[in-house]
Amino acid sequence: MTETNDTTTLVERLQSVQSQLKAPKGQKNKFGNYNYRSAEDILEALKPLLASNGLALIITDDIVEIAGRVYVKASASVIDAYGAQIGSNGFAREAETKKGMDDAQITGSASSYARKYALNGLFSIDDTKDPDSTNTHGKGNTPKPQQNETANALEGLI
């Protein structure tokens, strides 16, 4: 645990939380066969670190329209007892429709992603190796076999 006192700045406390944070990828995507972390996984790991550093976390959502598309903007801020705060924002676009989901579920899903992105930014969580951000779930373009022009030309001579 980290002891805090009046001379420990908010930035120093945030750095302490960032360096101690271990947010395991506690979720499993069986379809894509990979592990990932959710906002809830991050929050579970954060709560004791925030408490031991005298910090509170506030997360809010706003619905914003950008270029005719609807996004959830999540704002995550750490605040100390003196009111000093540092924050980060995350955005996730709402799908216009999603099979099997009603409007509330679509917004909730976008909110979860936006919150995760805001937390990643605020607490320096690197998700570059997280397949959740890059997996196409088998929907990508299948590579077409390349034809060798020389082989085709030779075939025409035979």
PDB file of N, CA and C in Angstrom, residues 75-145:
ATOM      1  N   SER A  75     -16.149   9.973 -19.731  1.00  0.00           N
ATOM      2  CA  SER A  75     -15.118  10.773 -19.076  1.00  0.00           C
ATOM      3  C   SER A  75     -14.776  10.106 -17.753  1.00  0.00           C
ATOM      4  N   ALA A  76     -13.494   9.826 -17.547  1.00  0.00           N
ATOM      5  CA  ALA A  76     -13.017   9.241 -16.297  1.00  0.00           C
ATOM      6  C   ALA A  76     -12.073  10.247 -15.649  1.00  0.00           C
ATOM      7  N   SER A  77     -12.297  10.537 -14.368  1.00  0.00           N
ATOM      8  CA  SER A  77     -11.464  11.503 -13.648  1.00  0.00           C
ATOM      9  C   SER A  77     -11.103  10.968 -12.278  1.00  0.00           C
ATOM     10  N   VAL A  78      -9.837  11.166 -11.880  1.00  0.00           N
ATOM     11  CA  VAL A  78      -9.442  10.910 -10.501  1.00  0.00           C
ATOM     12  C   VAL A  78      -9.410  12.250  -9.787  1.00  0.00           C
ATOM     13  N   ILE A  79      -9.883  12.229  -8.551  1.00  0.00           N
ATOM     14  CA  ILE A  79     -10.003  13.455  -7.758  1.00  0.00           C
ATOM     15  C   ILE A  79      -9.423  13.185  -6.376  1.00  0.00           C
ATOM     16  N   ASP A  80      -8.659  14.150  -5.859  1.00  0.00           N
ATOM     17  CA  ASP A  80      -8.148  13.992  -4.497  1.00  0.00           C
ATOM     18  C   ASP A  80      -9.004  14.783  -3.514  1.00  0.00           C
ATOM     19  N   ALA A  81      -8.648  14.723  -2.246  1.00  0.00           N
ATOM     20  CA  ALA A  81      -9.444  15.359  -1.190  1.00  0.00           C
ATOM     21  C   ALA A  81      -9.479  16.875  -1.308  1.00  0.00           C
ATOM     22  N   TYR A  82      -8.560  17.452  -2.076  1.00  0.00           N
ATOM     23  CA  TYR A  82      -8.499  18.904  -2.227  1.00  0.00           C
ATOM     24  C   TYR A  82      -9.239  19.390  -3.469  1.00  0.00           C
ATOM     25  N   GLY A  83      -9.802  18.461  -4.224  1.00  0.00           N
ATOM     26  CA  GLY A  83     -10.557  18.831  -5.417  1.00  0.00           C
ATOM     27  C   GLY A  83      -9.743  18.868  -6.695  1.00  0.00           C
ATOM     28  N   ALA A  84      -8.437  18.591  -6.600  1.00  0.00           N
ATOM     29  CA  ALA A  84      -7.619  18.523  -7.815  1.00  0.00           C
ATOM     30  C   ALA A  84      -8.043  17.290  -8.601  1.00  0.00           C
ATOM     31  N   GLN A  85      -8.063  17.416  -9.917  1.00  0.00           N
ATOM     32  CA  GLN A  85      -8.466  16.263 -10.719  1.00  0.00           C
ATOM     33  C   GLN A  85      -7.713  16.187 -12.036  1.00  0.00           C
ATOM     34  N   ILE A  86      -7.618  14.963 -12.529  1.00  0.00           N
ATOM     35  CA  ILE A  86      -7.035  14.671 -13.840  1.00  0.00           C
ATOM     36  C   ILE A  86      -8.010  13.724 -14.522  1.00  0.00           C
ATOM     37  N   GLY A  87      -8.256  13.955 -15.810  1.00  0.00           N
ATOM     38  CA  GLY A  87      -9.230  13.117 -16.496  1.00  0.00           C
ATOM     39  C   GLY A  87      -8.814  12.715 -17.893  1.00  0.00           C
ATOM     40  N   SER A  88      -9.587  11.807 -18.438  1.00  0.00           N
ATOM     41  CA  SER A  88      -9.387  11.317 -19.797  1.00  0.00           C
ATOM     42  C   SER A  88     -10.748  10.971 -20.386  1.00  0.00           C
ATOM     43  N   ASN A  89     -10.876  11.093 -21.694  1.00  0.00           N
ATOM     44  CA  ASN A  89     -12.127  10.761 -22.379  1.00  0.00           C
ATOM     45  C   ASN A  89     -11.922   9.570 -23.302  1.00  0.00           C
ATOM     46  N   GLY A  90     -12.992   8.823 -23.495  1.00  0.00           N
ATOM     47  CA  GLY A  90     -13.005   7.730 -24.460  1.00  0.00           C
ATOM     48  C   GLY A  90     -14.295   7.803 -25.251  1.00  0.00           C
ATOM     49  N   PHE A  91     -14.229   7.475 -26.525  1.00  0.00           N
ATOM     50  CA  PHE A  91     -15.406   7.528 -27.393  1.00  0.00           C
ATOM     51  C   PHE A  91     -15.662   6.153 -27.994  1.00  0.00           C
ATOM     52  N   ALA A  92     -16.929   5.825 -28.151  1.00  0.00           N
ATOM     53  CA  ALA A  92     -17.319   4.616 -28.880  1.00  0.00           C
ATOM     54  C   ALA A  92     -18.581   4.933 -29.659  1.00  0.00           C
ATOM     55  N   ARG A  93     -18.586   4.554 -30.914  1.00  0.00           N
ATOM     56  CA  ARG A  93     -19.726   4.840 -31.777  1.00  0.00           C
ATOM     57  C   ARG A  93     -20.824   3.814 -31.541  1.00  0.00           C
ATOM     58  N   GLU A  94     -22.049   4.312 -31.459  1.00  0.00           N
ATOM     59  CA  GLU A  94     -23.190   3.417 -31.350  1.00  0.00           C
ATOM     60  C   GLU A  94     -23.478   2.821 -32.715  1.00  0.00           C
ATOM     61  N   ALA A  95     -23.696   1.530 -32.742  1.00  0.00           N
ATOM     62  CA  ALA A  95     -24.119   0.890 -33.985  1.00  0.00           C
ATOM     63  C   ALA A  95     -25.542   1.344 -34.281  1.00  0.00           C
ATOM     64  N   GLU A  96     -25.849   1.526 -35.550  1.00  0.00           N
ATOM     65  CA  GLU A  96     -27.218   1.917 -35.903  1.00  0.00           C
ATOM     66  C   GLU A  96     -28.188   0.791 -35.581  1.00  0.00           C
ATOM     67  N   THR A  97     -27.783  -0.413 -35.855  1.00  0.00           N
ATOM     68  CA  THR A  97     -28.558  -1.596 -35.483  1.00  0.00           C
ATOM     69  C   THR A  97     -27.570  -2.700 -35.145  1.00  0.00           C
ATOM     70  N   LYS A  98     -27.997  -3.588 -34.297  1.00  0.00           N
ATOM     71  CA  LYS A  98     -27.181  -4.748 -33.957  1.00  0.00           C
ATOM     72  C   LYS A  98     -28.135  -5.894 -33.711  1.00  0.00           C
ATOM     73  N   LYS A  99     -27.976  -6.949 -34.471  1.00  0.00           N
ATOM     74  CA  LYS A  99     -28.885  -8.080 -34.399  1.00  0.00           C
ATOM     75  C   LYS A  99     -28.952  -8.613 -32.966  1.00  0.00           C
ATOM     76  N   GLY A 100     -30.167  -8.781 -32.483  1.00  0.00           N
ATOM     77  CA  GLY A 100     -30.372  -9.332 -31.149  1.00  0.00           C
ATOM     78  C   GLY A 100     -30.264  -8.328 -30.018  1.00  0.00           C
ATOM     79  N   MET A 101     -30.073  -7.037 -30.333  1.00  0.00           N
ATOM     80  CA  MET A 101     -29.947  -6.014 -29.290  1.00  0.00           C
ATOM     81  C   MET A 101     -30.995  -4.939 -29.490  1.00  0.00           C
ATOM     82  N   ASP A 102     -31.578  -4.490 -28.368  1.00  0.00           N
ATOM     83  CA  ASP A 102     -32.475  -3.345 -28.458  1.00  0.00           C
ATOM     84  C   ASP A 102     -31.646  -2.070 -28.293  1.00  0.00           C
ATOM     85  N   ASP A 103     -32.294  -0.918 -28.402  1.00  0.00           N
ATOM     86  CA  ASP A 103     -31.574   0.364 -28.360  1.00  0.00           C
ATOM     87  C   ASP A 103     -30.782   0.548 -27.069  1.00  0.00           C
ATOM     88  N   ALA A 104     -31.369   0.163 -25.934  1.00  0.00           N
ATOM     89  CA  ALA A 104     -30.681   0.325 -24.649  1.00  0.00           C
ATOM     90  C   ALA A 104     -29.420  -0.540 -24.596  1.00  0.00           C
ATOM     91  N   GLN A 105     -29.487  -1.737 -25.136  1.00  0.00           N
ATOM     92  CA  GLN A 105     -28.326  -2.620 -25.141  1.00  0.00           C
ATOM     93  C   GLN A 105     -27.228  -2.086 -26.059  1.00  0.00           C
ATOM     94  N   ILE A 106     -27.609  -1.497 -27.171  1.00  0.00           N
ATOM     95  CA  ILE A 106     -26.624  -0.911 -28.091  1.00  0.00           C
ATOM     96  C   ILE A 106     -25.892   0.238 -27.404  1.00  0.00           C
ATOM     97  N   THR A 107     -26.648   1.101 -26.724  1.00  0.00           N
ATOM     98  CA  THR A 107     -26.026   2.216 -25.998  1.00  0.00           C
ATOM     99  C   THR A 107     -25.159   1.693 -24.858  1.00  0.00           C
ATOM    100  N   GLY A 108     -25.642   0.687 -24.140  1.00  0.00           N
ATOM    101  CA  GLY A 108     -24.871   0.106 -23.041  1.00  0.00           C
ATOM    102  C   GLY A 108     -23.559  -0.494 -23.514  1.00  0.00           C
ATOM    103  N   SER A 109     -23.587  -1.153 -24.648  1.00  0.00           N
ATOM    104  CA  SER A 109     -22.376  -1.736 -25.214  1.00  0.00           C
ATOM    105  C   SER A 109     -21.376  -0.641 -25.590  1.00  0.00           C
ATOM    106  N   ALA A 110     -21.855   0.412 -26.237  1.00  0.00           N
ATOM    107  CA  ALA A 110     -20.977   1.533 -26.594  1.00  0.00           C
ATOM    108  C   ALA A 110     -20.428   2.202 -25.338  1.00  0.00           C
ATOM    109  N   SER A 111     -21.254   2.319 -24.300  1.00  0.00           N
ATOM    110  CA  SER A 111     -20.809   2.903 -23.034  1.00  0.00           C
ATOM    111  C   SER A 111     -19.684   2.076 -22.421  1.00  0.00           C
ATOM    112  N   SER A 112     -19.824   0.760 -22.425  1.00  0.00           N
ATOM    113  CA  SER A 112     -18.787  -0.114 -21.866  1.00  0.00           C
ATOM    114  C   SER A 112     -17.458   0.082 -22.586  1.00  0.00           C
ATOM    115  N   TYR A 113     -17.506   0.127 -23.911  1.00  0.00           N
ATOM    116  CA  TYR A 113     -16.277   0.349 -24.678  1.00  0.00           C
ATOM    117  C   TYR A 113     -15.697   1.729 -24.398  1.00  0.00           C
ATOM    118  N   ALA A 114     -16.526   2.762 -24.401  1.00  0.00           N
ATOM    119  CA  ALA A 114     -16.036   4.123 -24.171  1.00  0.00           C
ATOM    120  C   ALA A 114     -15.410   4.248 -22.785  1.00  0.00           C
ATOM    121  N   ARG A 115     -16.034   3.644 -21.780  1.00  0.00           N
ATOM    122  CA  ARG A 115     -15.481   3.685 -20.422  1.00  0.00           C
ATOM    123  C   ARG A 115     -14.135   2.975 -20.362  1.00  0.00           C
ATOM    124  N   LYS A 116     -14.059   1.838 -21.024  1.00  0.00           N
ATOM    125  CA  LYS A 116     -12.794   1.101 -21.049  1.00  0.00           C
ATOM    126  C   LYS A 116     -11.706   1.957 -21.691  1.00  0.00           C
ATOM    127  N   TYR A 117     -12.024   2.627 -22.793  1.00  0.00           N
ATOM    128  CA  TYR A 117     -11.039   3.477 -23.462  1.00  0.00           C
ATOM    129  C   TYR A 117     -10.632   4.663 -22.584  1.00  0.00           C
ATOM    130  N   ALA A 118     -11.580   5.259 -21.866  1.00  0.00           N
ATOM    131  CA  ALA A 118     -11.257   6.372 -20.963  1.00  0.00           C
ATOM    132  C   ALA A 118     -10.348   5.892 -19.830  1.00  0.00           C
ATOM    133  N   LEU A 119     -10.655   4.727 -19.261  1.00  0.00           N
ATOM    134  CA  LEU A 119      -9.820   4.164 -18.193  1.00  0.00           C
ATOM    135  C   LEU A 119      -8.434   3.807 -18.720  1.00  0.00           C
ATOM    136  N   ASN A 120      -8.369   3.243 -19.925  1.00  0.00           N
ATOM    137  CA  ASN A 120      -7.072   2.922 -20.526  1.00  0.00           C
ATOM    138  C   ASN A 120      -6.209   4.172 -20.647  1.00  0.00           C
ATOM    139  N   GLY A 121      -6.801   5.272 -21.083  1.00  0.00           N
ATOM    140  CA  GLY A 121      -6.053   6.511 -21.232  1.00  0.00           C
ATOM    141  C   GLY A 121      -5.609   7.091 -19.903  1.00  0.00           C
ATOM    142  N   LEU A 122      -6.503   7.103 -18.938  1.00  0.00           N
ATOM    143  CA  LEU A 122      -6.199   7.710 -17.642  1.00  0.00           C
ATOM    144  C   LEU A 122      -5.146   6.920 -16.872  1.00  0.00           C
ATOM    145  N   PHE A 123      -5.218   5.603 -16.947  1.00  0.00           N
ATOM    146  CA  PHE A 123      -4.327   4.767 -16.141  1.00  0.00           C
ATOM    147  C   PHE A 123      -3.217   4.103 -16.955  1.00  0.00           C
ATOM    148  N   SER A 124      -3.010   4.576 -18.184  1.00  0.00           N
ATOM    149  CA  SER A 124      -1.921   4.097 -19.052  1.00  0.00           C
ATOM    150  C   SER A 124      -1.947   2.582 -19.226  1.00  0.00           C
ATOM    151  N   ILE A 125      -3.119   2.061 -19.521  1.00  0.00           N
ATOM    152  CA  ILE A 125      -3.272   0.626 -19.758  1.00  0.00           C
ATOM    153  C   ILE A 125      -3.102   0.389 -21.246  1.00  0.00           C
ATOM    154  N   ASP A 126      -2.172  -0.462 -21.589  1.00  0.00           N
ATOM    155  CA  ASP A 126      -1.865  -0.732 -22.989  1.00  0.00           C
ATOM    156  C   ASP A 126      -2.664  -1.932 -23.463  1.00  0.00           C
ATOM    157  N   ASP A 127      -3.537  -1.718 -24.428  1.00  0.00           N
ATOM    158  CA  ASP A 127      -4.344  -2.798 -24.990  1.00  0.00           C
ATOM    159  C   ASP A 127      -3.912  -3.164 -26.399  1.00  0.00           C
ATOM    160  N   THR A 128      -2.703  -2.800 -26.786  1.00  0.00           N
ATOM    161  CA  THR A 128      -2.311  -3.059 -28.168  1.00  0.00           C
ATOM    162  C   THR A 128      -2.274  -4.542 -28.488  1.00  0.00           C
ATOM    163  N   LYS A 129      -2.056  -5.382 -27.481  1.00  0.00           N
ATOM    164  CA  LYS A 129      -2.038  -6.819 -27.723  1.00  0.00           C
ATOM    165  C   LYS A 129      -3.389  -7.450 -27.436  1.00  0.00           C
ATOM    166  N   ASP A 130      -4.394  -6.640 -27.177  1.00  0.00           N
ATOM    167  CA  ASP A 130      -5.728  -7.140 -26.869  1.00  0.00           C
ATOM    168  C   ASP A 130      -6.460  -7.450 -28.165  1.00  0.00           C
ATOM    169  N   PRO A 131      -6.723  -8.731 -28.441  1.00  0.00           N
ATOM    170  CA  PRO A 131      -7.403  -9.081 -29.689  1.00  0.00           C
ATOM    171  C   PRO A 131      -8.777  -8.444 -29.815  1.00  0.00           C
ATOM    172  N   ASP A 132      -9.367  -8.025 -28.698  1.00  0.00           N
ATOM    173  CA  ASP A 132     -10.684  -7.386 -28.748  1.00  0.00           C
ATOM    174  C   ASP A 132     -10.653  -6.145 -29.626  1.00  0.00           C
ATOM    175  N   SER A 133      -9.494  -5.512 -29.715  1.00  0.00           N
ATOM    176  CA  SER A 133      -9.402  -4.289 -30.509  1.00  0.00           C
ATOM    177  C   SER A 133      -9.027  -4.553 -31.965  1.00  0.00           C
ATOM    178  N   THR A 134      -8.607  -5.774 -32.278  1.00  0.00           N
ATOM    179  CA  THR A 134      -8.169  -6.042 -33.643  1.00  0.00           C
ATOM    180  C   THR A 134      -8.842  -7.240 -34.296  1.00  0.00           C
ATOM    181  N   ASN A 135      -9.525  -8.061 -33.524  1.00  0.00           N
ATOM    182  CA  ASN A 135     -10.105  -9.290 -34.061  1.00  0.00           C
ATOM    183  C   ASN A 135     -11.288  -8.986 -34.961  1.00  0.00           C
ATOM    184  N   THR A 136     -11.303  -9.606 -36.121  1.00  0.00           N
ATOM    185  CA  THR A 136     -12.420  -9.429 -37.054  1.00  0.00           C
ATOM    186  C   THR A 136     -13.456 -10.530 -36.891  1.00  0.00           C
ATOM    187  N   HIS A 137     -13.225 -11.446 -35.929  1.00  0.00           N
ATOM    188  CA  HIS A 137     -14.158 -12.542 -35.653  1.00  0.00           C
ATOM    189  C   HIS A 137     -14.465 -13.340 -36.911  1.00  0.00           C
ATOM    190  N   GLY A 138     -13.444 -13.579 -37.724  1.00  0.00           N
ATOM    191  CA  GLY A 138     -13.612 -14.393 -38.917  1.00  0.00           C
ATOM    192  C   GLY A 138     -14.321 -13.707 -40.063  1.00  0.00           C
ATOM    193  N   LYS A 139     -14.547 -12.392 -39.954  1.00  0.00           N
ATOM    194  CA  LYS A 139     -15.296 -11.675 -40.982  1.00  0.00           C
ATOM    195  C   LYS A 139     -14.398 -10.920 -41.947  1.00  0.00           C
ATOM    196  N   GLY A 140     -13.099 -11.097 -41.816  1.00  0.00           N
ATOM    197  CA  GLY A 140     -12.182 -10.365 -42.680  1.00  0.00           C
ATOM    198  C   GLY A 140     -12.166 -10.938 -44.083  1.00  0.00           C
ATOM    199  N   ASN A 141     -11.519 -10.225 -44.951  1.00  0.00           N
ATOM    200  CA  ASN A 141     -11.388 -10.700 -46.324  1.00  0.00           C
ATOM    201  C   ASN A 141     -10.455 -11.897 -46.357  1.00  0.00           C
ATOM    202  N   THR A 142     -10.848 -12.934 -47.044  1.00  0.00           N
ATOM    203  CA  THR A 142      -9.967 -14.072 -47.204  1.00  0.00           C
ATOM    204  C   THR A 142      -9.001 -13.758 -48.330  1.00  0.00           C
ATOM    205  N   PRO A 143      -7.726 -14.042 -48.103  1.00  0.00           N
ATOM    206  CA  PRO A 143      -6.757 -13.710 -49.143  1.00  0.00           C
ATOM    207  C   PRO A 143      -7.010 -14.541 -50.397  1.00  0.00           C
ATOM    208  N   LYS A 144      -6.885 -13.895 -51.522  1.00  0.00           N
ATOM    209  CA  LYS A 144      -7.046 -14.583 -52.799  1.00  0.00           C
ATOM    210  C   LYS A 144      -5.692 -15.152 -53.202  1.00  0.00           C
ATOM    211  N   PRO A 145      -5.712 -16.349 -53.760  1.00  0.00           N
ATOM    212  CA  PRO A 145      -4.427 -16.897 -54.197  1.00  0.00           C
ATOM    213  C   PRO A 145      -3.823 -16.013 -55.285  1.00  0.00           C
TER     214      PRO A 145
END
